[in-house]
Amino acid sequence: MAEHIIRTGKDGELEGLSAADIDEMVREAVAKGRIVVYFHGGLVPEAAGTATAKRLSTEFTDVGAYPVFFVWRSGWLEIIRNNLFEIAKEDLFERLLKRVVSWAVGKARAPEGSRGTALPTEAELRDQLAQRRRLEAPETGEEPFAGESTEGTAELTKADEEAFERDIRIDTELNRALAGAFAARDKPMNQDGSRGVPDVPPKPTRMDDDVLDEIGEGVAAGGARGDLSIIALARKAFQVLTAVVARFRNGTDAGVYPTVVDELLRAFYVGEVGGALWNAMKKETEDTFRSGGDRGGRLFLDALAKHLPDDGSVKISLVGHSTGAVFIDNLLRDVARRRREDETPLPEMTKFQVVLLAPAATTTHFAETLALAEPMVERLRIFTMDDTSERADRVAGAVYPRSLLYLVSGALERDGDEKSALVPLIGLSRYLAATEDDDLKRVLASPLKKSALLSETRTYLGVKDRVVLSPSKDDALPGFRAKALSHGAFDNEPSVIESVTMMVRDW
């Protein structure tokens, strides 16, 4: 089995094999005449990636293909999940969440066209948030305000800003939680004007260190009194509320509670929840095709260029699960670059079949790849969940009651300027629907349509047979069947595997 696995480590460097080993592997694969290259998801441990390779190897060889598996070091899903659960236990996070959720619900409930706010009562807010069972059993808890509509959400006003920041300033428990966080990091915090908050014991927080520095900015080295820290927190929290309301109004929200969590994580905890890890992981899929060193992806393409016949007779299927879709994007980009720069190019007649399973590639990255490589993609099909199933796939129980793709899109991704921002993914079917519901209409009327290249993505994927939503209908044709109901199920659900192997066999 080892000879079918290309294992890469840091910076995409080859591990366990030599360049000669890859050359021999590719020579054998080309002689077979049908190759399937599989890229596992980026949030699974290396051992799990190897286990997937062993399990799928028989499936692919049974349909006459020579399988090649890229296995790369990742395995950060459990880190992200555990950090989410730990963040949810913090008093500081809980108090911020309570304030932002209250105002978010209030703006959603305000009559359309109103400039007012209909805040929930303290009792309702307490009861709704208690449903999460965040401390005792968050895996079995319920989503707060799950049925709350965000359509027609009222705009925020200057009066709202002043009232919201006042609520933050006079919240004694929030002041105490913030003071505890500063004490735990041995950072100064001014408490003057914060309603007499006494010294409190340290309360460790996972809040990003630079965010705490930002909140404490302006506090004198000697701890001179002032209310700068709580005011800075209030202003940053209002930025979160502003982002939440904007998403309600432009149709990109994930529901009241998950959207608030998204924006709080992005503003205060993006480092701990995995933003840097996510971007580093994606970079590994790009670095492996760079020059210099024994990089697995580059050596694989070098060998293909050497052994593929000129007539395009060898069938190559690229199959990627989750972040494996980003890996495939980067492979296609490098094939296009090689042709453009005449650097060890693959034969001109070489075409690929691309199969993406719950892909975590952004619509921007996907559309930009198509602009470079579409002529070499002979057939493409995406298998991903419908939006109802996507919303029901809870990556962290009631703490984050949406799928991994929702978390990536809402909290971990970055925009074209490398700023943390909501970014659509091609695996989120809400952005691909042929029938435009009210939310999608608002999205397509927003700047996101242009910045995320949604028109280009929707036009390409709108072609018949390019997207299969799971669960598929019971009478779906062979090759279009999928019953996966979680993000992690796409590499082992029988209907999906049957569809993928049929595509490999029949192409």
XYZ file of C-alpha atoms in Angstrom:
507
model
C 0.000 0.000 0.000
C 2.863 2.396 0.797
C 3.802 2.744 -2.862
C 0.417 4.343 -3.593
C 0.749 7.079 -0.951
C 2.565 10.370 -1.401
C 3.036 11.655 2.127
C 4.037 15.278 2.622
C 5.028 17.262 5.687
C 5.936 20.873 6.383
C 5.952 23.102 3.292
C 4.749 20.175 1.183
C 8.089 18.379 1.484
C 8.089 14.694 0.603
C 8.293 12.227 3.494
C 9.132 8.539 3.315
C 9.619 8.322 -0.458
C 12.242 9.561 -2.891
C 11.813 11.326 -6.208
C 12.690 8.014 -7.870
C 9.890 6.282 -5.945
C 7.340 8.798 -7.210
C 8.645 8.486 -10.743
C 8.197 4.705 -10.609
C 4.718 5.044 -9.081
C 3.597 7.382 -11.848
C 5.143 5.170 -14.538
C 3.055 2.244 -13.267
C -0.065 4.412 -13.000
C 0.270 5.669 -16.575
C 0.766 2.105 -17.814
C -2.563 1.225 -16.175
C -4.255 3.853 -18.339
C -6.666 5.072 -15.657
C -5.487 7.055 -12.626
C -7.404 8.421 -9.658
C -5.607 10.903 -7.407
C -7.283 11.347 -4.027
C -6.774 14.279 -1.636
C -8.206 13.839 1.862
C -9.669 16.641 3.948
C -7.384 18.982 5.798
C -8.809 18.587 9.292
C -8.132 14.884 9.761
C -5.044 13.375 11.416
C -2.373 11.822 9.231
C -3.307 8.352 10.522
C -6.918 8.896 9.480
C -5.779 10.030 6.037
C -3.755 6.839 5.702
C -6.730 4.741 6.837
C -8.922 6.445 4.230
C -6.348 5.636 1.565
C -6.325 1.968 2.530
C -10.123 1.784 2.549
C -10.614 3.520 -0.794
C -7.749 1.773 -2.551
C -9.806 -1.363 -3.142
C -12.795 0.692 -4.319
C -10.694 2.364 -7.004
C -8.720 -0.691 -8.110
C -11.984 -2.611 -8.481
C -13.035 -0.204 -11.250
C -9.742 -0.529 -13.082
C -7.957 2.563 -11.786
C -4.510 3.009 -10.286
C -5.018 5.005 -7.065
C -2.568 7.604 -5.797
C -3.248 9.173 -2.409
C -1.811 12.433 -1.134
C -1.608 12.215 2.660
C -0.581 15.396 4.421
C -0.251 16.473 7.996
C -3.265 18.289 9.340
C -5.565 16.857 12.020
C -6.711 20.155 13.506
C -10.456 19.483 13.689
C -10.294 18.227 17.270
C -8.148 21.213 18.237
C -10.749 23.571 16.788
C -13.657 21.703 18.415
C -11.982 21.590 21.805
C -11.108 25.274 21.656
C -14.720 26.128 20.813
C -15.939 24.220 23.859
C -13.331 25.898 26.077
C -14.146 29.379 24.778
C -17.842 28.767 25.479
C -17.023 28.117 29.149
C -15.463 31.555 29.649
C -17.399 34.141 31.633
C -16.000 36.865 29.375
C -17.212 35.186 26.191
C -20.581 34.403 27.769
C -21.202 37.990 28.883
C -20.215 39.377 25.484
C -22.392 36.796 23.768
C -25.358 37.694 25.938
C -25.121 41.390 25.118
C -24.650 40.935 21.376
C -27.357 38.256 21.063
C -29.815 40.447 22.943
C -29.303 43.375 20.602
C -29.179 41.190 17.491
C -32.559 39.700 18.378
C -33.843 43.164 19.194
C -32.927 44.532 15.762
C -34.332 41.445 14.026
C -37.649 41.868 15.859
C -37.987 45.588 15.249
C -40.737 46.330 12.697
C -39.452 46.599 9.131
C -38.423 50.156 8.385
C -38.288 50.947 12.093
C -35.274 52.572 13.688
C -36.152 51.106 17.056
C -35.157 47.970 18.923
C -37.302 45.233 20.502
C -34.894 43.673 22.983
C -35.891 40.312 24.492
C -36.572 40.261 28.216
C -33.802 39.168 30.542
C -35.843 36.061 31.382
C -36.232 35.069 27.722
C -32.567 35.712 27.040
C -31.531 33.638 30.057
C -33.829 30.743 29.139
C -32.790 30.699 25.483
C -29.061 30.721 26.223
C -29.517 28.076 28.927
C -30.711 25.652 26.242
C -27.106 25.215 25.106
C -26.155 23.456 28.355
C -22.739 24.943 27.663
C -21.081 23.783 30.872
C -22.651 20.393 31.471
C -23.594 18.882 28.076
C -23.129 21.187 25.060
C -23.138 18.239 22.635
C -26.805 17.628 23.456
C -27.869 21.234 24.006
C -30.236 23.192 21.788
C -29.617 26.253 19.625
C -30.887 29.508 21.174
C -33.374 31.570 19.159
C -33.401 28.829 16.508
C -36.669 29.939 14.927
C -35.946 33.670 14.942
C -36.380 35.327 11.544
C -33.732 37.807 10.411
C -35.640 39.042 7.374
C -36.415 42.741 7.531
C -33.863 43.421 10.284
C -33.762 47.105 11.174
C -30.633 49.195 10.666
C -28.486 50.233 13.596
C -28.610 53.874 14.598
C -26.333 56.227 16.497
C -28.738 55.970 19.414
C -28.390 52.178 19.286
C -24.622 52.501 19.409
C -24.744 54.736 22.455
C -27.270 52.523 24.257
C -25.366 49.319 23.446
C -22.054 50.717 24.667
C -23.766 51.971 27.812
C -25.094 48.444 28.454
C -21.546 47.105 28.187
C -20.085 49.763 30.479
C -22.582 49.210 33.289
C -22.537 45.398 33.112
C -20.743 44.608 36.375
C -20.302 40.916 35.571
C -18.769 41.763 32.213
C -16.414 44.222 33.906
C -15.392 41.523 36.372
C -14.813 38.985 33.604
C -12.667 41.451 31.672
C -10.672 42.337 34.786
C -10.060 38.634 35.422
C -8.805 38.147 31.869
C -6.365 41.046 32.223
C -5.172 39.707 35.563
C -4.581 36.246 34.099
C -2.393 37.722 31.358
C -0.677 40.098 33.814
C -1.871 43.082 31.803
C -3.078 46.419 33.206
C -6.742 47.357 33.103
C -8.284 50.641 34.152
C -11.427 50.081 36.179
C -12.312 53.643 37.138
C -15.828 54.401 35.994
C -16.770 50.726 35.772
C -19.285 50.811 38.613
C -16.925 49.931 41.403
C -15.593 46.612 40.164
C -13.193 45.322 42.849
C -9.973 43.475 42.227
C -10.795 39.997 40.962
C -8.806 36.772 40.784
C -7.257 35.848 37.436
C -9.623 34.164 34.976
C -7.719 32.744 32.003
C -9.130 33.542 28.586
C -8.433 32.273 25.092
C -9.032 35.740 23.688
C -6.295 36.697 21.225
C -3.431 38.443 22.978
C -3.308 41.299 20.491
C -7.023 41.911 21.061
C -6.473 42.264 24.798
C -3.622 44.656 24.034
C -5.963 46.645 21.806
C -8.603 46.799 24.532
C -6.031 47.925 27.066
C -4.412 50.476 24.767
C -3.976 53.858 26.344
C -3.688 52.564 29.901
C -0.654 54.175 31.498
C 2.293 52.013 32.473
C 1.644 52.749 36.140
C -1.978 51.646 35.867
C -3.336 55.205 35.929
C -7.098 55.200 36.466
C -9.533 55.714 33.628
C -12.257 53.715 31.905
C -10.398 53.083 28.652
C -10.457 49.294 28.801
C -14.198 48.818 29.152
C -14.900 51.546 26.582
C -12.548 49.873 24.111
C -14.325 46.567 24.732
C -17.719 48.202 24.225
C -16.657 49.734 20.927
C -15.219 46.467 19.642
C -18.351 44.608 20.716
C -20.442 47.127 18.793
C -18.357 46.356 15.701
C -19.407 42.737 16.196
C -23.065 43.732 16.447
C -22.680 45.859 13.316
C -21.274 42.879 11.401
C -24.080 40.630 12.649
C -26.814 43.059 11.617
C -25.149 43.568 8.231
C -25.239 39.808 7.638
C -28.900 39.683 8.676
C -29.663 42.394 6.164
C -27.621 41.027 3.225
C -28.736 37.411 3.570
C -25.406 35.866 4.609
C -26.316 35.022 8.204
C -26.407 31.466 9.529
C -29.234 32.150 11.975
C -29.178 34.535 14.931
C -27.036 32.621 17.409
C -24.469 31.048 15.025
C -23.919 34.399 13.315
C -23.218 36.122 16.621
C -20.759 33.350 17.514
C -19.086 33.713 14.093
C -18.506 37.410 14.538
C -17.417 37.187 18.181
C -14.884 34.516 17.260
C -13.636 36.560 14.328
C -13.247 39.738 16.383
C -11.909 38.339 19.651
C -10.776 34.718 19.270
C -9.824 34.029 15.648
C -6.325 32.896 16.602
C -7.510 30.404 19.199
C -10.419 29.069 17.170
C -8.082 28.193 14.327
C -7.902 31.026 11.802
C -4.115 30.854 11.560
C -4.169 27.057 11.517
C -6.705 27.054 8.705
C -4.656 29.382 6.549
C -1.418 27.531 7.274
C -3.092 24.282 6.304
C -4.268 25.681 2.980
C -0.796 27.052 2.340
C 0.619 23.524 2.626
C -1.497 22.542 -0.401
C 0.098 25.374 -2.373
C 3.675 24.980 -1.143
C 3.855 21.360 -2.290
C 3.915 22.526 -5.927
C 6.669 25.115 -5.447
C 10.222 24.697 -6.713
C 13.102 23.902 -4.397
C 13.473 20.827 -2.237
C 11.689 17.512 -2.701
C 8.127 18.772 -2.742
C 5.583 16.002 -3.239
C 3.168 17.796 -5.533
C 5.861 19.157 -7.825
C 7.598 15.782 -8.125
C 4.276 14.129 -8.959
C 3.564 16.590 -11.784
C 7.158 16.282 -13.020
C 6.659 12.521 -13.297
C 3.313 12.907 -15.062
C 4.915 15.260 -17.584
C 7.621 12.666 -18.201
C 5.420 9.581 -18.596
C 2.037 10.699 -19.979
C 1.511 10.005 -23.691
C 0.809 12.945 -25.983
C -2.570 11.629 -27.155
C -4.460 12.210 -23.887
C -5.477 8.554 -23.693
C -4.702 8.207 -19.975
C -7.745 9.098 -17.879
C -6.934 11.081 -14.731
C -9.585 11.701 -12.063
C -8.862 14.151 -9.242
C -11.005 13.511 -6.155
C -10.857 15.886 -3.196
C -12.721 15.949 0.113
C -13.099 19.237 2.013
C -9.734 21.043 1.857
C -8.719 18.468 -0.720
C -10.631 20.718 -3.120
C -8.119 23.504 -2.412
C -5.331 21.004 -3.109
C -6.906 20.227 -6.503
C -7.303 23.937 -7.285
C -3.601 24.430 -6.648
C -2.649 21.397 -8.742
C -4.658 22.708 -11.702
C -3.138 26.161 -11.289
C 0.346 24.698 -11.402
C -0.453 22.619 -14.489
C -1.669 25.828 -16.156
C 1.460 27.701 -15.030
C 3.742 25.000 -16.431
C 2.056 25.274 -19.810
C 2.133 29.045 -19.755
C 5.819 29.189 -18.808
C 6.807 26.052 -20.758
C 8.272 24.546 -17.586
C 7.985 20.737 -17.677
C 4.435 21.002 -19.032
C 2.007 18.103 -19.200
C 1.003 17.069 -22.749
C -1.470 19.500 -24.293
C -4.110 16.781 -24.720
C -4.125 15.907 -21.005
C -7.556 16.393 -19.462
C -8.876 15.863 -15.957
C -12.092 14.720 -14.369
C -12.631 16.569 -11.070
C -14.841 15.271 -8.254
C -15.238 17.453 -5.161
C -16.766 16.144 -1.930
C -18.102 18.808 0.466
C -15.444 21.175 -0.900
C -13.972 23.836 1.382
C -12.548 25.964 -1.445
C -13.769 29.548 -1.569
C -15.854 30.639 -4.524
C -13.143 33.174 -5.335
C -10.316 30.614 -5.383
C -12.448 28.212 -7.424
C -13.481 30.822 -10.003
C -9.918 32.107 -10.352
C -8.731 28.529 -10.904
C -11.348 28.007 -13.615
C -10.187 31.167 -15.360
C -6.737 29.583 -15.641
C -7.540 25.907 -16.059
C -11.105 25.369 -17.305
C -10.034 24.019 -20.743
C -8.225 21.108 -19.085
C -11.227 20.112 -16.912
C -13.308 17.810 -19.073
C -15.859 16.925 -16.405
C -16.543 18.223 -12.895
C -19.078 17.230 -10.272
C -19.598 18.414 -6.706
C -21.271 16.320 -4.022
C -22.306 18.386 -1.007
C -25.152 18.701 1.486
C -28.317 20.666 0.902
C -28.562 23.688 3.180
C -31.017 22.085 5.596
C -28.588 19.227 6.231
C -25.603 21.613 6.334
C -27.264 23.633 9.090
C -28.117 20.477 11.041
C -24.515 19.172 11.015
C -23.241 20.565 14.322
C -19.470 20.855 14.460
C -19.468 21.652 18.198
C -22.893 20.782 19.551
C -24.930 23.727 20.758
C -21.786 25.833 21.151
C -21.535 26.043 17.349
C -24.643 24.374 15.872
C -23.647 24.542 12.204
C -21.328 22.552 9.947
C -17.585 22.837 9.564
C -18.081 24.634 6.244
C -20.289 27.221 7.962
C -17.579 27.768 10.588
C -14.846 28.094 7.973
C -16.896 30.505 5.877
C -18.191 32.540 8.805
C -15.202 32.733 11.146
C -11.942 31.316 9.755
C -11.593 32.497 6.169
C -9.990 35.690 4.866
C -10.907 37.956 1.990
C -8.712 39.047 -0.927
C -6.947 41.569 1.302
C -6.098 38.807 3.804
C -8.515 40.302 6.318
C -10.750 38.061 8.385
C -14.150 38.196 6.692
C -17.144 36.097 5.718
C -16.243 34.277 2.499
C -18.582 31.949 0.529
C -17.429 28.376 -0.113
C -18.396 26.252 -3.110
C -19.452 23.482 -0.727
C -22.157 25.680 0.806
C -25.145 25.004 -1.422
C -26.930 28.140 -0.210
C -24.765 30.103 -2.659
C -25.348 27.723 -5.584
C -29.135 27.349 -5.617
C -30.727 27.803 -9.035
C -33.876 29.216 -7.432
C -33.086 32.454 -5.654
C -34.800 32.697 -2.271
C -34.966 36.013 -0.428
C -31.613 35.461 1.302
C -29.821 34.606 -1.941
C -31.388 37.584 -3.692
C -29.972 39.854 -0.988
C -26.551 38.201 -1.289
C -26.527 38.677 -5.058
C -27.513 42.314 -4.597
C -24.602 42.911 -2.205
C -20.913 43.660 -2.907
C -20.203 40.004 -2.101
C -21.493 39.025 -5.534
C -18.514 40.755 -7.144
C -15.840 40.262 -4.481
C -16.536 36.523 -4.146
C -16.961 35.985 -7.911
C -20.388 34.488 -7.266
C -21.696 35.080 -10.787
C -18.774 33.215 -12.351
C -19.073 30.344 -9.878
C -22.848 30.055 -10.178
C -22.741 30.153 -13.982
C -20.199 27.332 -14.180
C -21.791 25.137 -11.513
C -25.275 25.870 -12.812
C -24.641 23.600 -15.800
C -26.653 20.373 -15.589
C -25.088 17.487 -13.631
C -22.323 19.521 -11.986
C -23.812 19.626 -8.475
C -25.359 16.738 -6.520
C -27.038 17.641 -3.236
C -27.088 15.181 -0.363
C -29.365 13.548 0.587
C -30.293 12.864 -3.025
C -33.723 11.628 -4.037
C -34.327 7.900 -3.752
C -34.753 7.627 -7.520
C -31.533 9.501 -8.357
C -29.623 8.062 -11.291
C -26.382 6.116 -10.772
C -23.486 8.533 -10.410
C -25.783 11.127 -8.824
C -26.550 9.423 -5.538
C -25.474 10.701 -2.125
C -26.831 10.160 1.371
C -24.122 11.811 3.477
C -25.572 13.862 6.330
C -22.359 15.176 7.870
C -19.237 16.817 6.518
C -17.026 13.924 7.513
C -19.261 11.286 5.907
C -18.496 12.109 2.285
C -15.424 9.889 2.114
C -17.206 6.797 3.444
C -20.961 7.039 2.765
C -21.793 4.106 0.428
C -23.932 6.059 -2.046
C -21.268 8.742 -2.464
C -18.470 6.202 -2.914
C -20.580 4.272 -5.428
C -21.183 7.481 -7.403
C -17.509 8.450 -7.358
C -16.243 5.021 -8.418
C -18.822 4.921 -11.212
C -17.544 8.267 -12.479
C -13.964 6.973 -12.388
C -14.934 3.780 -14.216
C -17.114 5.336 -16.915
C -15.010 8.344 -17.858
